[in-house]
Tab-separated table of C-alpha atoms in Angstrom:
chain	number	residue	atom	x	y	z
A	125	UNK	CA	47.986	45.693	141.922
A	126	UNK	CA	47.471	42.023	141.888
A	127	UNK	CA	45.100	40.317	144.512
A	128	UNK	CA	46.194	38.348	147.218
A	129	UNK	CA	44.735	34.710	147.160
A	130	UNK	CA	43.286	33.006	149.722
A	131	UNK	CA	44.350	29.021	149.405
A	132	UNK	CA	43.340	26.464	151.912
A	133	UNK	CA	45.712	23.468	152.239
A	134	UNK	CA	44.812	19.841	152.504
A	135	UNK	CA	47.118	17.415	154.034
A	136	UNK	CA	46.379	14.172	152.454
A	137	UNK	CA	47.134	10.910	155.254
A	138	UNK	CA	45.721	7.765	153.486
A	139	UNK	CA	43.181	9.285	151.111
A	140	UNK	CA	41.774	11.470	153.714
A	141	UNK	CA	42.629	15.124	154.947
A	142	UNK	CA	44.104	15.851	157.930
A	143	UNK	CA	45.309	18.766	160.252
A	144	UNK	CA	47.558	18.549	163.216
A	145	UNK	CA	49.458	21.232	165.498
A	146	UNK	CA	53.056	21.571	165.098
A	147	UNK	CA	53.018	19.306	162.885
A	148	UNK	CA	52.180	16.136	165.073
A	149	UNK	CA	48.751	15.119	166.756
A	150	UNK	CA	47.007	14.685	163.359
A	151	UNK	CA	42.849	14.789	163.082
A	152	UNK	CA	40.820	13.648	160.192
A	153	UNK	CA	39.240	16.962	158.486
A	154	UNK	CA	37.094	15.199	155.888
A	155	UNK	CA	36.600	14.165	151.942
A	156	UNK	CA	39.441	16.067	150.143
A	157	UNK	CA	37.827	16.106	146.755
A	158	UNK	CA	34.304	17.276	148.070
A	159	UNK	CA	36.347	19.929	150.859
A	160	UNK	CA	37.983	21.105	147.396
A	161	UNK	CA	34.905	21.317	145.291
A	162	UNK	CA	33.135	23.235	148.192
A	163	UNK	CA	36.232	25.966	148.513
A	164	UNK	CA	35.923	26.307	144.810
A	165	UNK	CA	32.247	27.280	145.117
A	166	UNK	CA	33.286	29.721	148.432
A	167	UNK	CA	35.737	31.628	146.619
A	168	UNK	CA	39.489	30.072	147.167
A	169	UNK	CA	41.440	31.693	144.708
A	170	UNK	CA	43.958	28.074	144.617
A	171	UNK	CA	43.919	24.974	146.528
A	172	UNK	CA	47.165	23.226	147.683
A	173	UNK	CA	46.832	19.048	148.376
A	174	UNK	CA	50.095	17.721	149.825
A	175	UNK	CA	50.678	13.975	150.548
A	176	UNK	CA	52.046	14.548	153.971
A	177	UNK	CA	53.315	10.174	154.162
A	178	UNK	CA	54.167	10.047	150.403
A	179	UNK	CA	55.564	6.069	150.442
A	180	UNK	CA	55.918	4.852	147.370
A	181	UNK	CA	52.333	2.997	147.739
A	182	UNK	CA	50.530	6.272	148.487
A	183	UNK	CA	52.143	8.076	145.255
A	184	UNK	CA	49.874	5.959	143.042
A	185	UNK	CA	47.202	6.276	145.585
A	186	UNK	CA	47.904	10.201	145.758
A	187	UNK	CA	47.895	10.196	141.881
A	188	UNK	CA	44.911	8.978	141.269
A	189	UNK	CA	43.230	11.330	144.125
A	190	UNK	CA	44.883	14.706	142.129
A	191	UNK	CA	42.825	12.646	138.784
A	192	UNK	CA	39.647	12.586	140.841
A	193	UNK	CA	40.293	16.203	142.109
A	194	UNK	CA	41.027	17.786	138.645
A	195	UNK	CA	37.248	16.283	137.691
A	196	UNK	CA	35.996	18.332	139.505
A	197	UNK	CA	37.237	21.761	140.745
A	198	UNK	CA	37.785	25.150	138.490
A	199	UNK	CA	40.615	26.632	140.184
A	200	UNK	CA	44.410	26.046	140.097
A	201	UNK	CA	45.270	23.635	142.914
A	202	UNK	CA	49.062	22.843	143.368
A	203	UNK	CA	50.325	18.655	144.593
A	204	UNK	CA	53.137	18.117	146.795
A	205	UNK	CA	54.444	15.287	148.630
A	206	UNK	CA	57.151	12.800	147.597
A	207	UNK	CA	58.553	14.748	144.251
A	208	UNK	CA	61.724	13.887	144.003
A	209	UNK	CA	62.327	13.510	140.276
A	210	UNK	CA	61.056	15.387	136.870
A	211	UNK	CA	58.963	11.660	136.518
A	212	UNK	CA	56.716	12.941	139.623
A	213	UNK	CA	56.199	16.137	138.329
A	214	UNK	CA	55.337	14.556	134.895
A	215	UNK	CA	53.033	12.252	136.431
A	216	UNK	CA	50.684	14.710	138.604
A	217	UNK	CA	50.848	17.617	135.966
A	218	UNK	CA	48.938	14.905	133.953
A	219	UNK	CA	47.082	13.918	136.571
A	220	UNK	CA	45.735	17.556	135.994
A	221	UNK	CA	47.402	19.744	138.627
A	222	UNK	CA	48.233	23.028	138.078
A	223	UNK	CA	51.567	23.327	140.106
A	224	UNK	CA	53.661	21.146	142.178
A	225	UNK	CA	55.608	21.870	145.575
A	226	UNK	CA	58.917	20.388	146.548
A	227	UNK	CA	60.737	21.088	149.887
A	228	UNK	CA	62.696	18.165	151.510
A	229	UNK	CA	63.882	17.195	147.746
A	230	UNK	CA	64.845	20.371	147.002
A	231	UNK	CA	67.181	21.193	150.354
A	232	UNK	CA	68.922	17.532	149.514
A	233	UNK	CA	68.977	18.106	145.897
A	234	UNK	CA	69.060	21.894	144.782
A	235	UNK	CA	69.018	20.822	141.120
A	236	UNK	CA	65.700	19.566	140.979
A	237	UNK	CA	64.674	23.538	141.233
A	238	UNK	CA	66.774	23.985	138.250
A	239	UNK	CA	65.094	21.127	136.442
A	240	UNK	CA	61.788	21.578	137.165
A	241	UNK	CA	61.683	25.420	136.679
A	242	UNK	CA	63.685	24.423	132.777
A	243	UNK	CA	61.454	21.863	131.909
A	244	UNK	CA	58.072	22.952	132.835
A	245	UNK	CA	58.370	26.455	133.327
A	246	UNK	CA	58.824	28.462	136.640
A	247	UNK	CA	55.106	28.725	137.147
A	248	UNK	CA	55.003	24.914	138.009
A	249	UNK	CA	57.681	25.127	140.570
A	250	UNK	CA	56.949	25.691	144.339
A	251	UNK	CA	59.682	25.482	146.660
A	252	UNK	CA	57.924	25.163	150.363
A	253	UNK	CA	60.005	25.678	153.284
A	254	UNK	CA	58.782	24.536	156.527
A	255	UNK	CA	61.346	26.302	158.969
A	256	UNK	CA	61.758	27.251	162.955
A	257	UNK	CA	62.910	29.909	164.845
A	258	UNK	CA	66.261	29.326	166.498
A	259	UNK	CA	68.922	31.700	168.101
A	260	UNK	CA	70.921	31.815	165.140
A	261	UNK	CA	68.039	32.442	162.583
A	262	UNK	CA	65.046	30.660	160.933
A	263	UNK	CA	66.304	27.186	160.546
A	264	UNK	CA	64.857	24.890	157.769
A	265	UNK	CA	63.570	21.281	158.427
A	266	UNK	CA	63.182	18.335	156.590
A	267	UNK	CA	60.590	15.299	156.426
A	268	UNK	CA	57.529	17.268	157.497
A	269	UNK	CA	59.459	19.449	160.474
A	270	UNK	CA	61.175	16.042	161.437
A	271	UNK	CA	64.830	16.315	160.790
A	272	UNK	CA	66.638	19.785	161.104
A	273	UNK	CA	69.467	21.161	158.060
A	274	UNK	CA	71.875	23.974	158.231
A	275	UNK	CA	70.029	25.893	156.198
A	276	UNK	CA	68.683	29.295	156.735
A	277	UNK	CA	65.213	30.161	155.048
A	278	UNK	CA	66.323	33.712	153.593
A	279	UNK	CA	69.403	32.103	152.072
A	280	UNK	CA	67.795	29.318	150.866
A	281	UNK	CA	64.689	30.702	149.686
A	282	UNK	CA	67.139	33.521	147.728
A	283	UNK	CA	69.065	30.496	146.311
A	284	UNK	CA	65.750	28.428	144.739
A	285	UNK	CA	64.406	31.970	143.796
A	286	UNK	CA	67.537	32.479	141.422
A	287	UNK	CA	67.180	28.878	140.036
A	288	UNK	CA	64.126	29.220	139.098
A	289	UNK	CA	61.167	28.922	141.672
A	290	UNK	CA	57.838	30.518	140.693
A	291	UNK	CA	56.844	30.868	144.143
A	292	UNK	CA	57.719	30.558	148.091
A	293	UNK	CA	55.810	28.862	150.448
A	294	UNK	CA	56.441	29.550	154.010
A	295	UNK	CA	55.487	27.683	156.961
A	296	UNK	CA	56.014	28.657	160.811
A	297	UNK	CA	56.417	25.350	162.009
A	298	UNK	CA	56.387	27.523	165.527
A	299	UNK	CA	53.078	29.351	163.949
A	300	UNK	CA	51.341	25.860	162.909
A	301	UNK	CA	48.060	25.167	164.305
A	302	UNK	CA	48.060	27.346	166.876
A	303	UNK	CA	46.114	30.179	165.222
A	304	UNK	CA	47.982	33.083	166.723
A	305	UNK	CA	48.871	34.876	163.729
A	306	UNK	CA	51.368	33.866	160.623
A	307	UNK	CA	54.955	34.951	161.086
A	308	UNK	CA	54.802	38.529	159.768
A	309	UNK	CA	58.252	39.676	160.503
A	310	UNK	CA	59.512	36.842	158.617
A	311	UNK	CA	57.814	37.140	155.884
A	312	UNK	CA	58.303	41.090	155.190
A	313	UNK	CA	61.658	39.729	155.497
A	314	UNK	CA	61.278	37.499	152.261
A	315	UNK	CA	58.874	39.902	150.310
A	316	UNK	CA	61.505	42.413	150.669
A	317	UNK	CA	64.203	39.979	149.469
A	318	UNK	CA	62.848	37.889	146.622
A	319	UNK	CA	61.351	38.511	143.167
A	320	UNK	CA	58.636	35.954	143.605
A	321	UNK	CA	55.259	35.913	145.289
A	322	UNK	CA	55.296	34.831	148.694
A	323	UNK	CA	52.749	32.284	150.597
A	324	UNK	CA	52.151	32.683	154.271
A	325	UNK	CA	51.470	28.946	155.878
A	326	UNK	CA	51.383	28.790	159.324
A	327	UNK	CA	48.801	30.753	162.422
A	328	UNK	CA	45.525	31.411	160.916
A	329	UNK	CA	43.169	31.816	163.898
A	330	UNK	CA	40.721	35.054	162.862
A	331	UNK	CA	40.262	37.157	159.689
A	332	UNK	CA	42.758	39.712	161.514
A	333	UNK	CA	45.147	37.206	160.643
A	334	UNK	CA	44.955	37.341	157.242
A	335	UNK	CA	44.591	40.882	156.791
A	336	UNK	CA	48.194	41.354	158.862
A	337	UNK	CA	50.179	38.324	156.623
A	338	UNK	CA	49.142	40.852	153.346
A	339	UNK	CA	49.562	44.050	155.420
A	340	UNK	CA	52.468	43.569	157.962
A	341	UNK	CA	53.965	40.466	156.232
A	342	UNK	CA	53.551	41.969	152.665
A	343	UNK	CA	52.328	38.212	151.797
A	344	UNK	CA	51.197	37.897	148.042
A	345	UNK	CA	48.726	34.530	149.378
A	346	UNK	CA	47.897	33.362	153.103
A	347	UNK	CA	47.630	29.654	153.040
A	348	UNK	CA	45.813	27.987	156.179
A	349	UNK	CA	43.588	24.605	156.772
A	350	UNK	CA	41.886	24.265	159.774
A	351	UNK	CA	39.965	27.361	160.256
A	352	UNK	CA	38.543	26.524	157.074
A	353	UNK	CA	38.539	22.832	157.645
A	354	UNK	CA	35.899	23.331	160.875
A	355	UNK	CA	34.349	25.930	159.496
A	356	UNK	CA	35.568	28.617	161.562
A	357	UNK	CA	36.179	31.036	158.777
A	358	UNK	CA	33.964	30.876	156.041
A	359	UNK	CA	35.899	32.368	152.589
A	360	UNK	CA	33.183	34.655	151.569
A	361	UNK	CA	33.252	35.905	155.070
A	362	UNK	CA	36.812	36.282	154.988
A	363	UNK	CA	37.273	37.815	151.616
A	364	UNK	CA	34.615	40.416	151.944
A	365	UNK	CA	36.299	41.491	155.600
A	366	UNK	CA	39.272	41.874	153.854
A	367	UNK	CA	37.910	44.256	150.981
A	368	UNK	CA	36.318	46.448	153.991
A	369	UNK	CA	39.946	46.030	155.226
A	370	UNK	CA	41.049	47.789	151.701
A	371	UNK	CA	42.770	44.676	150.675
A	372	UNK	CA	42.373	43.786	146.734
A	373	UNK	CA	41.033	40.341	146.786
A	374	UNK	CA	38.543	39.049	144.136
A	375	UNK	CA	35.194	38.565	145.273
């Protein structure tokens, strides 16, 4: 059985990382290349940096942050933020990242799923759907949570599974930063539906947390920021709970 990863997430706001609840009321979380290299030497199995006000000034800011970043971390670390065209993708994969994520991009342009999956391989290509609760389903949104679509997350994360995306991740925007648990439901709901791994984003408040996402949510990774951010969850801690837990991570 493969492990499940552990991958914290740094928002990137003007060079610096950043964490927020429900996606507003933003805090600055520290250095993100020296937060990387230290989760490298704690154990993260992946890191994910995403340029969460990619402008066209802070791509070539972002870029040069993801060239900084390869220097000097060992583990796969995926770049997301303003991808809109096979040109981005080019551009950070050089930079030296691993994988990239697209979500708004992808819901306006479906395509770029197809593109990026045939010219770089499906293991470069995460789709990330931030989506909310709503009477009629899980809604995706847009523009970091900002602008509602009428798309459903199980019918859209089917659709960019069949053209081509390596991997989902998920994010509660109801679940963000309020460290009550991911959104396990949901995301049985995907693992049972799609042949790719799934990443729970979205509620990490206690180790419990994690353990349920891989247990209840059948979660391939569990994604979170600030409990690791503030040092409220150390990974070794973490990783060796879960292996009393009976959960196959790699210590």
């Amino acid at each position: 059985m493969l492990a499940k990863r552990i991958i914290p997430c740094l928002d990137i706001k003007d060079g610096q990382t950043v964490k927020g609840t429900n996606f507003v009321n933003l805090r600055q979380a520290g250095d993100p290349v020296e937060l990387g290299k230290a989760y490298s030497r704690q154990g993260a199995d992946e890191l994910v940096y995403l340029d969460i006000t990619a402008s066209h000034e802070g791509r070539k800011t972002f870029t040069d942050l993801v060239k900084r970043v390869a220097a000097e971390i060992d583990i796969p670390f995926t770049v997301g933020g303003g991808i809109h065209e096979l040109e981005d993708v080019d551009r950070l994969l050089h930079a030296g990242a691993d994988k990239v994520s697209v979500n708004s991009a992808a819901i306006r342009r479906p395509q770029l799923v197809d593109e990026i999956a045939k010219h770089f391989g499906s293991q470069v290509c995460v789709v990330a759907i931030d989506a909310r609760q709503t009477p009629g389903g899980w809604k995706c949104y847009l523009n970091g949570g900002r602008v509602e679509t009428d798309r459903y997350l199980l019918e859209w994360a089917s659709e960019v599974s069949d053209r081509g995306a390596g991997e989902i991740l998920f994010t509660s925007m109801d679940h963000d930063g309020v460290k009550t648990g991911y959104a396990n439901e949901a995301l049985a709901e995907l693992a049972a539906r799609l042949p790719v791994p799934v990443i729970a984003s979205g509620g990490a408040g206690k180790k419990e947390h994690f353990r349920d996402a891989f247990t209840l949510g059948k979660a391939d990774a569990a994604l979170a920021a600030s409990v690791f951010h503030f040092g409220e969850i150390p990974i070794p801690e973490l990783k060796a709970y879960l292996c009393r837990e009976g959960i196959n991570v790699r210590l």
